[in-house]
PDB file of C-alpha atoms in Angstrom:
ATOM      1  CA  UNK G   1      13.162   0.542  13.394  1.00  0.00           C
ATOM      2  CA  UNK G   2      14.277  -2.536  11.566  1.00  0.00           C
ATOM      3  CA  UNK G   3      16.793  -3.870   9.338  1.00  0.00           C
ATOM      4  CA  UNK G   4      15.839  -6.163   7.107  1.00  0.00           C
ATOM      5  CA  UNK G   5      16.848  -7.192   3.033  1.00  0.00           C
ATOM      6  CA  UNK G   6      14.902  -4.936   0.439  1.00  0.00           C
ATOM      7  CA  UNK G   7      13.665  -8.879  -1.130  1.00  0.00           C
ATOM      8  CA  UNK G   8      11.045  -9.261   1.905  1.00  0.00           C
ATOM      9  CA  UNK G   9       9.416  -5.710   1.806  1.00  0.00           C
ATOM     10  CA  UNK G  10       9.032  -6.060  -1.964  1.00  0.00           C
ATOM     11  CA  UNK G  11       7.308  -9.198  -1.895  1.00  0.00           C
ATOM     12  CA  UNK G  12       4.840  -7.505   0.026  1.00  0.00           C
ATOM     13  CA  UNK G  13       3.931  -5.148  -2.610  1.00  0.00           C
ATOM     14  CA  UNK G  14       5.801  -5.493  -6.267  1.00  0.00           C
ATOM     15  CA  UNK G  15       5.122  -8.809  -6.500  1.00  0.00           C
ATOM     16  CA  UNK G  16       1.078  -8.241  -6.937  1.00  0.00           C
ATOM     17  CA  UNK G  17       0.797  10.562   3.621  1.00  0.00           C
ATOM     18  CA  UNK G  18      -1.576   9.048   5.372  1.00  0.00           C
ATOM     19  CA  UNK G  19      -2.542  11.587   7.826  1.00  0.00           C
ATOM     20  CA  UNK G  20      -2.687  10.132  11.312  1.00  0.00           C
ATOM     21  CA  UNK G  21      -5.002  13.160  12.779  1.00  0.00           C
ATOM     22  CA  UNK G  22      -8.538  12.499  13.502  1.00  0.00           C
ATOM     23  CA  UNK G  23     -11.226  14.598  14.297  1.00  0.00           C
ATOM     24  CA  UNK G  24     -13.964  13.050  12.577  1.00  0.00           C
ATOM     25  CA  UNK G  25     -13.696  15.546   9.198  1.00  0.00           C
ATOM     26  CA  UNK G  26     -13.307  14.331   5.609  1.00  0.00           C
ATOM     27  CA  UNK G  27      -9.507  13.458   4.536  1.00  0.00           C
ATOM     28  CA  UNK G  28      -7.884  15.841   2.148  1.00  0.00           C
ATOM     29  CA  UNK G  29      -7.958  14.654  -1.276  1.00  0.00           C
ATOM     30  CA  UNK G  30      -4.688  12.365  -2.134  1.00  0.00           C
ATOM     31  CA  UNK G  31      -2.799  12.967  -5.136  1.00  0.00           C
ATOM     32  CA  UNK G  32      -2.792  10.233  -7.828  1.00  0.00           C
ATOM     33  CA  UNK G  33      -0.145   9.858 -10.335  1.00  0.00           C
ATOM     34  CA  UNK G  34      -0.801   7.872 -13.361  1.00  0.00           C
ATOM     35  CA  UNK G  35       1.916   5.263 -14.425  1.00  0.00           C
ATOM     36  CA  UNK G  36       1.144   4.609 -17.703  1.00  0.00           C
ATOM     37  CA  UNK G  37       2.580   1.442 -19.929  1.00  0.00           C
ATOM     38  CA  UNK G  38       5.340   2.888 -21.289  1.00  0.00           C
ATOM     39  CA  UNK G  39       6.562   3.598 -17.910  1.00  0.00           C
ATOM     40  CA  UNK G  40       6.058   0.617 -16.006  1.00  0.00           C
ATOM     41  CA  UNK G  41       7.650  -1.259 -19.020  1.00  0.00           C
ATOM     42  CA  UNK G  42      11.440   0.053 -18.273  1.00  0.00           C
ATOM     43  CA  UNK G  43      11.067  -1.408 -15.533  1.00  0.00           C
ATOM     44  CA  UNK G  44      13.332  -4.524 -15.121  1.00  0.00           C
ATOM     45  CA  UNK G  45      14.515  -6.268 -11.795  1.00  0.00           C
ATOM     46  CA  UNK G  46      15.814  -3.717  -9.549  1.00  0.00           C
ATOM     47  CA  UNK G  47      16.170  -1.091 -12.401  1.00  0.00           C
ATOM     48  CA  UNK G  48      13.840   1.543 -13.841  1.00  0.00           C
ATOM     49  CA  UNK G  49      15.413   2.812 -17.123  1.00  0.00           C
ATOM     50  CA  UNK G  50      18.740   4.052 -16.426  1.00  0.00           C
ATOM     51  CA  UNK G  51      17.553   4.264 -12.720  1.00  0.00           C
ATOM     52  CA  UNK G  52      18.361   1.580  -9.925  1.00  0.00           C
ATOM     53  CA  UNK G  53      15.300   1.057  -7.474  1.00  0.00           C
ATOM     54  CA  UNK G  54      16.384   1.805  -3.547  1.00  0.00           C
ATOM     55  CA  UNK G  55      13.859   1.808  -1.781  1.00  0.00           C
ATOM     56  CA  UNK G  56       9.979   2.172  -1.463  1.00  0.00           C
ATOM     57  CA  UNK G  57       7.366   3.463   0.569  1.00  0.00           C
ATOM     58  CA  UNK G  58       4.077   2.283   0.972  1.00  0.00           C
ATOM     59  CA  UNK G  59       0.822   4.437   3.109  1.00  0.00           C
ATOM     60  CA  UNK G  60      -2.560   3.037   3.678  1.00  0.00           C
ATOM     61  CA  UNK G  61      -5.422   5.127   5.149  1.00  0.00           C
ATOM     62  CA  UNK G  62      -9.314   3.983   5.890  1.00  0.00           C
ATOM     63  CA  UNK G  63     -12.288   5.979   6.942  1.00  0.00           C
ATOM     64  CA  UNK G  64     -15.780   5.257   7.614  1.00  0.00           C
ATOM     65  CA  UNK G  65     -18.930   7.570   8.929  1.00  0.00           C
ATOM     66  CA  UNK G  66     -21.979   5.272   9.580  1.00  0.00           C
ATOM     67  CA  UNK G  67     -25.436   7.013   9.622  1.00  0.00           C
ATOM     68  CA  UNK G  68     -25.712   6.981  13.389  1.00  0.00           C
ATOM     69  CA  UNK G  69     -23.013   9.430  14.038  1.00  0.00           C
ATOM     70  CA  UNK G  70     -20.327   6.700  14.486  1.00  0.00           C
ATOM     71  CA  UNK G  71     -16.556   7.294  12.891  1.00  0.00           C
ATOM     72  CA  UNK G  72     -13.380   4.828  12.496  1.00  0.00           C
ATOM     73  CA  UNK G  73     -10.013   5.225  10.843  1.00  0.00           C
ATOM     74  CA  UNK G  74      -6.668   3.750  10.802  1.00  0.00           C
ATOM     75  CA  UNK G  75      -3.469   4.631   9.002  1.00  0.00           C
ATOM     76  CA  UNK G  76      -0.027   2.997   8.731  1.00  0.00           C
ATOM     77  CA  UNK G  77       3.119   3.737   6.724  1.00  0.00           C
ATOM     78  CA  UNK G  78       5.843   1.470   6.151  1.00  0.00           C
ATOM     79  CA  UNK G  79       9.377   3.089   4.753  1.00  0.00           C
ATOM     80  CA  UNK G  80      11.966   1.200   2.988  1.00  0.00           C
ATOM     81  CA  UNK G  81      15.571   2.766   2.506  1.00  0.00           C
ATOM     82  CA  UNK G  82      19.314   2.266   2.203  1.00  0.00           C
ATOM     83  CA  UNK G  83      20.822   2.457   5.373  1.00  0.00           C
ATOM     84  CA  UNK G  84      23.833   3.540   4.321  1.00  0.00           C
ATOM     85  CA  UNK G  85      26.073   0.575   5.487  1.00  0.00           C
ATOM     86  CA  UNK G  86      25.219  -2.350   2.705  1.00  0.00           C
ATOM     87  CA  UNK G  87      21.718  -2.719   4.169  1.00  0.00           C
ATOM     88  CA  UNK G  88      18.184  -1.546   4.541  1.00  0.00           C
ATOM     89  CA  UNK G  89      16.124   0.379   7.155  1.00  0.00           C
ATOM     90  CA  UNK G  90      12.686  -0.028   7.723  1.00  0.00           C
ATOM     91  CA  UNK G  91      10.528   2.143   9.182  1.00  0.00           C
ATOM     92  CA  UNK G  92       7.159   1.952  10.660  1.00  0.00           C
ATOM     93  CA  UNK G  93       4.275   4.365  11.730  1.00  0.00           C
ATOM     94  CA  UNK G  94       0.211   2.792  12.758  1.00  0.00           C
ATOM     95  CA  UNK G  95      -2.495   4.956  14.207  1.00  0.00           C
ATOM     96  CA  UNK G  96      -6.166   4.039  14.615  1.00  0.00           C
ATOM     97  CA  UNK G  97      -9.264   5.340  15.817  1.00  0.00           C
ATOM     98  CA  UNK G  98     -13.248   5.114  16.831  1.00  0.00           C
ATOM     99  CA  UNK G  99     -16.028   7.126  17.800  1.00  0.00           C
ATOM    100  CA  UNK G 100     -19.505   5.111  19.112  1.00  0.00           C
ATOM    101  CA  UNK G 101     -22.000   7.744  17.606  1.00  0.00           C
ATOM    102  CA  UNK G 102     -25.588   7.510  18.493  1.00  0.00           C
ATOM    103  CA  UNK G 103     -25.883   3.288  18.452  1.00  0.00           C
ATOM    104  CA  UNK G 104     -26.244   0.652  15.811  1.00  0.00           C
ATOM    105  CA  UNK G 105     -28.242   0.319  12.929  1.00  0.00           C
ATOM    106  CA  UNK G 106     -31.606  -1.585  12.701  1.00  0.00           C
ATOM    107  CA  UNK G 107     -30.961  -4.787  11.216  1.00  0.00           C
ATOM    108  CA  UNK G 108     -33.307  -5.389   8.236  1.00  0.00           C
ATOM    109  CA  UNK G 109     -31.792  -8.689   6.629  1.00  0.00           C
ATOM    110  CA  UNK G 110     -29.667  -6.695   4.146  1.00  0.00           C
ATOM    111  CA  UNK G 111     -26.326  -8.639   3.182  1.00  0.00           C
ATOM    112  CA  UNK G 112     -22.856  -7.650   1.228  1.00  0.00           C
ATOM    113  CA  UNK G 113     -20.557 -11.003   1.627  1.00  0.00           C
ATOM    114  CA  UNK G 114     -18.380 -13.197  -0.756  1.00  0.00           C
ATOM    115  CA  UNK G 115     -15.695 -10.355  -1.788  1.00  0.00           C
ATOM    116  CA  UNK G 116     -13.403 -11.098   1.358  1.00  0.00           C
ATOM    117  CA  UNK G 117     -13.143 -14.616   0.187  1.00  0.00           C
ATOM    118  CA  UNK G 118     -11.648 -13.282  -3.677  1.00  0.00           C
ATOM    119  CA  UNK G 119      -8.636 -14.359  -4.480  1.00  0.00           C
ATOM    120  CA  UNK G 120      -6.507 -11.768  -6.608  1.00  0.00           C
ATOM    121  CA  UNK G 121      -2.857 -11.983  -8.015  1.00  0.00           C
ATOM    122  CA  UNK G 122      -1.853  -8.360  -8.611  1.00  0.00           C
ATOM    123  CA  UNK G 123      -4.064  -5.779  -7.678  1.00  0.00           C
ATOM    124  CA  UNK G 124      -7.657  -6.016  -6.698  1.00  0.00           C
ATOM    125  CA  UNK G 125     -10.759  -3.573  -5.647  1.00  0.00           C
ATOM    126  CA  UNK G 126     -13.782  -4.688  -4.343  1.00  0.00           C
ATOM    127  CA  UNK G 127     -17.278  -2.791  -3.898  1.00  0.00           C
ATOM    128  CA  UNK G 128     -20.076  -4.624  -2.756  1.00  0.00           C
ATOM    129  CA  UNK G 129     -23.380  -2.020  -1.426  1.00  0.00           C
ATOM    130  CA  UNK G 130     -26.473  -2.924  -0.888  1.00  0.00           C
ATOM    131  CA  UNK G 131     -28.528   0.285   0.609  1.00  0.00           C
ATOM    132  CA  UNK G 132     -29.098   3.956  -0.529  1.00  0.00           C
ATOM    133  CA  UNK G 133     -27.259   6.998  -0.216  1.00  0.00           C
ATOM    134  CA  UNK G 134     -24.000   5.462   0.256  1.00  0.00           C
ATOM    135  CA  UNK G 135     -20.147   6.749  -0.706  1.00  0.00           C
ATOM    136  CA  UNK G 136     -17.451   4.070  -1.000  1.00  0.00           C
ATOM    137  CA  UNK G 137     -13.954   4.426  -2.513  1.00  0.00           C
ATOM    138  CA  UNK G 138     -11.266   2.302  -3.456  1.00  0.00           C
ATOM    139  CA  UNK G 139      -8.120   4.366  -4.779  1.00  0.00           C
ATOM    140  CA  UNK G 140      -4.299   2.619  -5.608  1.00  0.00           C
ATOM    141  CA  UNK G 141      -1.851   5.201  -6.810  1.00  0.00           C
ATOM    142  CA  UNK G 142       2.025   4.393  -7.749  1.00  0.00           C
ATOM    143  CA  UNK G 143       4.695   6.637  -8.512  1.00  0.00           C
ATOM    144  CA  UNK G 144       8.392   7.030  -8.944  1.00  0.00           C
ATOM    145  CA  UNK G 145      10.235   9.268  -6.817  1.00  0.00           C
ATOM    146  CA  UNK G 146      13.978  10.064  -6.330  1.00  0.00           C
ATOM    147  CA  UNK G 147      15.709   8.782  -3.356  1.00  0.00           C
ATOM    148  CA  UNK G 148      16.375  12.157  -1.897  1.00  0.00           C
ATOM    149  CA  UNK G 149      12.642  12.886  -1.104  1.00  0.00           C
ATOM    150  CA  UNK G 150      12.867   9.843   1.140  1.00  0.00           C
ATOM    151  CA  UNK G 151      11.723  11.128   4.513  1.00  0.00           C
ATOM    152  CA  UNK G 152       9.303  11.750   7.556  1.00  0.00           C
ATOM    153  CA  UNK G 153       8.398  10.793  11.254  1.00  0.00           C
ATOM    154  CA  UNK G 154       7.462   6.928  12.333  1.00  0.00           C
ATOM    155  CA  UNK G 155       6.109   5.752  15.719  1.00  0.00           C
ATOM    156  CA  UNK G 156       7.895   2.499  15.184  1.00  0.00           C
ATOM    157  CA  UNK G 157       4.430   0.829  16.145  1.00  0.00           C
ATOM    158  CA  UNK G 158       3.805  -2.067  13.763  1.00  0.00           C
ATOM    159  CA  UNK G 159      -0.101  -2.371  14.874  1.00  0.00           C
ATOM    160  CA  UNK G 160      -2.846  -0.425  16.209  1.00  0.00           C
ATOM    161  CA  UNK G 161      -6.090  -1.028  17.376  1.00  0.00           C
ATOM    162  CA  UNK G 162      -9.508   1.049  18.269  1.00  0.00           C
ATOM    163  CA  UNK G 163     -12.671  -0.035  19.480  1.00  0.00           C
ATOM    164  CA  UNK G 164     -15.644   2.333  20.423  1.00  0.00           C
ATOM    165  CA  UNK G 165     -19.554   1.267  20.679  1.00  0.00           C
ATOM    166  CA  UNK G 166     -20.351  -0.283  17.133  1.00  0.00           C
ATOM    167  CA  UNK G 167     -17.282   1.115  15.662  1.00  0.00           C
ATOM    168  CA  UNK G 168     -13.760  -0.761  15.280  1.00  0.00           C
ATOM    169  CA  UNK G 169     -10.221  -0.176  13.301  1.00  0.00           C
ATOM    170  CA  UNK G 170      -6.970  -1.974  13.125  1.00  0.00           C
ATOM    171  CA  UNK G 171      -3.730  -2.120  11.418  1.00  0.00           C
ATOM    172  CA  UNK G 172      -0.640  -4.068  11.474  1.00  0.00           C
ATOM    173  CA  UNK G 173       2.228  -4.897   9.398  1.00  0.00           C
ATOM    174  CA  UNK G 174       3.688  -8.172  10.138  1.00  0.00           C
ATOM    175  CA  UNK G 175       6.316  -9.453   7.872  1.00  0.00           C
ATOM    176  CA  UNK G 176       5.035 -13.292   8.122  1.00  0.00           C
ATOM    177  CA  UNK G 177       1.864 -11.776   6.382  1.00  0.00           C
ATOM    178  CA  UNK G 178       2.100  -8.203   5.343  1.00  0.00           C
ATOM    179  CA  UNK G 179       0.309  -5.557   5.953  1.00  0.00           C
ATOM    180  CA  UNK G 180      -3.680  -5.787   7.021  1.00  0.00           C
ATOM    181  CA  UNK G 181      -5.871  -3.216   8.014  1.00  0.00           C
ATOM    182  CA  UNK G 182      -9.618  -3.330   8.658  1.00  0.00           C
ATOM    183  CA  UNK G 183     -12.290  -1.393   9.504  1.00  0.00           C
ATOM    184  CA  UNK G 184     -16.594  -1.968  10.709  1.00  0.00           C
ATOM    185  CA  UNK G 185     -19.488  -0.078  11.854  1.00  0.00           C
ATOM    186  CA  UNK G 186     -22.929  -1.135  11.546  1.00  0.00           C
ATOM    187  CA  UNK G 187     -23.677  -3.222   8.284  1.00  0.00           C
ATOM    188  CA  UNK G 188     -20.343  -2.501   6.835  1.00  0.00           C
ATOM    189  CA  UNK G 189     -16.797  -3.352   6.278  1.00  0.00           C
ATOM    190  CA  UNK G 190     -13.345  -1.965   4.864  1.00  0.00           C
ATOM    191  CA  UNK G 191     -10.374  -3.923   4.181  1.00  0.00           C
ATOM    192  CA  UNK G 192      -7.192  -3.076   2.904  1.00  0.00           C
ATOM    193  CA  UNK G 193      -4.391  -6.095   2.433  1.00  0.00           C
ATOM    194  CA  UNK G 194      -0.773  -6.329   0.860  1.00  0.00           C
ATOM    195  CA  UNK G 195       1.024  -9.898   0.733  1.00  0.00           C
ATOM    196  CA  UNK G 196      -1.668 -11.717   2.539  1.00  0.00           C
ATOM    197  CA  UNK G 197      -1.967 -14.554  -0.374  1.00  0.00           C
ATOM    198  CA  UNK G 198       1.056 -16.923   0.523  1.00  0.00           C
ATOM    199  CA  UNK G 199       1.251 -17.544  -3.227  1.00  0.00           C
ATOM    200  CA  UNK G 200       0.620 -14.749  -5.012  1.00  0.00           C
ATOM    201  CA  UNK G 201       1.248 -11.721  -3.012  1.00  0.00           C
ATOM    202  CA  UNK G 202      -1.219  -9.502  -3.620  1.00  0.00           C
ATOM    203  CA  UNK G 203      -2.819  -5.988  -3.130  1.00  0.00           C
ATOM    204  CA  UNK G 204      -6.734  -5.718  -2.262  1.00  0.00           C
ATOM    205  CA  UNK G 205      -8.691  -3.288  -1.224  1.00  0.00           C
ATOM    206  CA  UNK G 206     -12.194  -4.586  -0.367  1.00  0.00           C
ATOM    207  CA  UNK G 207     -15.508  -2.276   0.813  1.00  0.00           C
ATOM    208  CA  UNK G 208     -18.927  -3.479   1.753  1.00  0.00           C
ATOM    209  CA  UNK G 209     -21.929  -1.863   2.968  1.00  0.00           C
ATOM    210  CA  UNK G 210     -25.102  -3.429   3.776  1.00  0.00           C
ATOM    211  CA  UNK G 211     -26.868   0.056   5.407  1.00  0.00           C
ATOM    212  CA  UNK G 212     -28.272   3.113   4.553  1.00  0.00           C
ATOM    213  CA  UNK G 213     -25.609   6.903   4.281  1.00  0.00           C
ATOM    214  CA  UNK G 214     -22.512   5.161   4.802  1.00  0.00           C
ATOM    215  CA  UNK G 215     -18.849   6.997   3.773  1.00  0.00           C
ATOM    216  CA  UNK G 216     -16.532   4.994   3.901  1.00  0.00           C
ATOM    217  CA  UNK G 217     -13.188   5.213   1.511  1.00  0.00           C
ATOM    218  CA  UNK G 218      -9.517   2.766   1.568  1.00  0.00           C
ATOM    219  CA  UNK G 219      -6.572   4.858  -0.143  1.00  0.00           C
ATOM    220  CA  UNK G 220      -3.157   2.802  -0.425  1.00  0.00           C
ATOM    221  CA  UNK G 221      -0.142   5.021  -2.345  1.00  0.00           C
ATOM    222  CA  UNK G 222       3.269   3.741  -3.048  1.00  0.00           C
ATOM    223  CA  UNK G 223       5.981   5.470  -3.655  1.00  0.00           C
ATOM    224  CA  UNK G 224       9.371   3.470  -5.460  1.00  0.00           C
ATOM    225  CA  UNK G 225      12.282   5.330  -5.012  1.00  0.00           C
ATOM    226  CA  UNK G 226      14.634   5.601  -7.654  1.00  0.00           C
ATOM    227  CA  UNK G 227      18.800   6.834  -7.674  1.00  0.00           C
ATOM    228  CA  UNK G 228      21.231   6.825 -10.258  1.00  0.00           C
ATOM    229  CA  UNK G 229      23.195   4.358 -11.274  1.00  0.00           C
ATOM    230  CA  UNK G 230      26.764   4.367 -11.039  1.00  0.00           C
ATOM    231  CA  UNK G 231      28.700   4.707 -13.724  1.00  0.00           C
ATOM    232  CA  UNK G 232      31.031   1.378 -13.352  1.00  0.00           C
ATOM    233  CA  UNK G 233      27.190  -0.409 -13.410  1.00  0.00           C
ATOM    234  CA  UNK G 234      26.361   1.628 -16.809  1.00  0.00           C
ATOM    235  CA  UNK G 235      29.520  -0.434 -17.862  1.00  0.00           C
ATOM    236  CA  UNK G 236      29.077  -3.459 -16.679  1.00  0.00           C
ATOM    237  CA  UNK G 237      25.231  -3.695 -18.053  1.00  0.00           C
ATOM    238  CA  UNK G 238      26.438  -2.388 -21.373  1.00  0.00           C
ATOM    239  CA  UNK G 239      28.745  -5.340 -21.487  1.00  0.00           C
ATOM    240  CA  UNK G 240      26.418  -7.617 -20.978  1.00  0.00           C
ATOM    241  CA  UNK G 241      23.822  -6.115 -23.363  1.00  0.00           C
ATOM    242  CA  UNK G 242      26.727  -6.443 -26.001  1.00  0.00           C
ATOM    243  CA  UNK G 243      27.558  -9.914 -24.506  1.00  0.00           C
ATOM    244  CA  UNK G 244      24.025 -10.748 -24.943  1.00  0.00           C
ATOM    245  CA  UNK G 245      23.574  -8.990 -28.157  1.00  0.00           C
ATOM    246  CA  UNK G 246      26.282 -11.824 -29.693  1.00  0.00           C
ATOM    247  CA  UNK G 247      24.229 -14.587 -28.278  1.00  0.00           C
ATOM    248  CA  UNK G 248      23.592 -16.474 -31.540  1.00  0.00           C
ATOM    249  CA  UNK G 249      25.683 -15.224 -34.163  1.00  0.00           C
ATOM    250  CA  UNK G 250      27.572 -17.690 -36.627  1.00  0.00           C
ATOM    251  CA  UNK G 251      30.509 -18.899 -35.730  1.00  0.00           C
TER     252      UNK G 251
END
């Protein structure tokens, strides 16, 4: 656990529950709110309507099950709250995972490249298959939540790493970089990345198959957590609205 201004961790993510179990079965499905216009346009600095944001927390999760039997995953969450002395906690939590199958794929000259080299500001998916009978998912979902719901267990591990056979996973959330997490099996790739363009601090999600029944899926929630806010701030903002509001008239 580690204390840090709220500035850094939001770079990583406003400025563009991962389940750590694995025994090689599908994910349960994860819930997607949608944040429509109107919503995301009260919000303004640190506020959201008549709301101060607190906090935020983000989870990423990958999966992939190659033809041959083979299976990778990692997960990480990264928590962001008041820590009740003028500062913020953050919290931590990686996990990772592999499992070799029955051996790699033939290689038959097939080729998905160029979307890891995409530069995005904001948020950006990427699907790139070339091959039949293959799954691949990209799903972003952002909600507001109240403070109180703020919660849950962390390993304090900022990285983890798996290797088996043809299989690999990793994750880690460094705060020169942000967070990264990757996965490949035979012929294919996942990618998940928050913050890792120095200048525009982005989200991407990137997925790219070049084989024959491949699942494979990235999921990346966040979660902004919202409190009241106090009354002598009410004030002072009205003030300045009215202050503002004057800006201009004859004198």
């Amino acid at each position: 656990m580690n204390r840090h201004t709220l500035p850094r961790a939001l770079f990583w993510i406003l400025v563009a529950g991962a389940g750590p179990a694995f025994a090689g079965s599908a994910l349960p499905p994860l819930h997607a709110e949608l944040v429509d216009d109107a919503t995301l346009s009260q919000v303004s600095g640190k506020f959201f309507g008549a709301n101060m944001l607190v906090g935020l927390r983000i989870d990423l999760v990958s999966t992939m099950h190659s033809a041959q039997g083979g299976t990778a995953y990692a997960s990480g969450s990264m928590q962001v709250v008041p820590d009740g002395n003028g500062g913020y906690l953050v919290q931590v939590h990686t996990d990772s995972g592999a499992g070799a199958g029955n051996g790699a794929a033939l290689a038959d000259g097939r080729v998905a490249s160029g979307g890891e080299q995409l530069q995005v500001n904001g948020i950006g998916q990427v699907a790139q298959i070339a091959g039949d009978g293959n799954r691949l998912g990209n799903l972003t979902a952002i909600s507001f939540t109240d403070a109180t719901s703020a919660g849950g267990s962390f390993n304090g591990q900022a990285s983890s790493a798996s290797a088996a056979g043809a299989m690999s996973a990793s994750i880690s959330f460094d705060p020169a970089v942000g967070a990264s997490l990757s996965i490949t099996g035979p012929g294919s790739l996942l990618a998940q990345q928050i913050g890792s363009d120095a200048a525009g601090g982005s989200i991407r999600q990137l997925g790219q198959i070049a084989a024959d029944n491949v699942t494979a899926q990235n999921q990346l929630r966040l979660q902004l957590f919202t409190a009241a806010m106090p009354d002598s701030w009410q004030q002072h903002l009205g003030i300045k609205q009215a202050l503002a509001g004057m800006d201009g008239v004859g004198r």
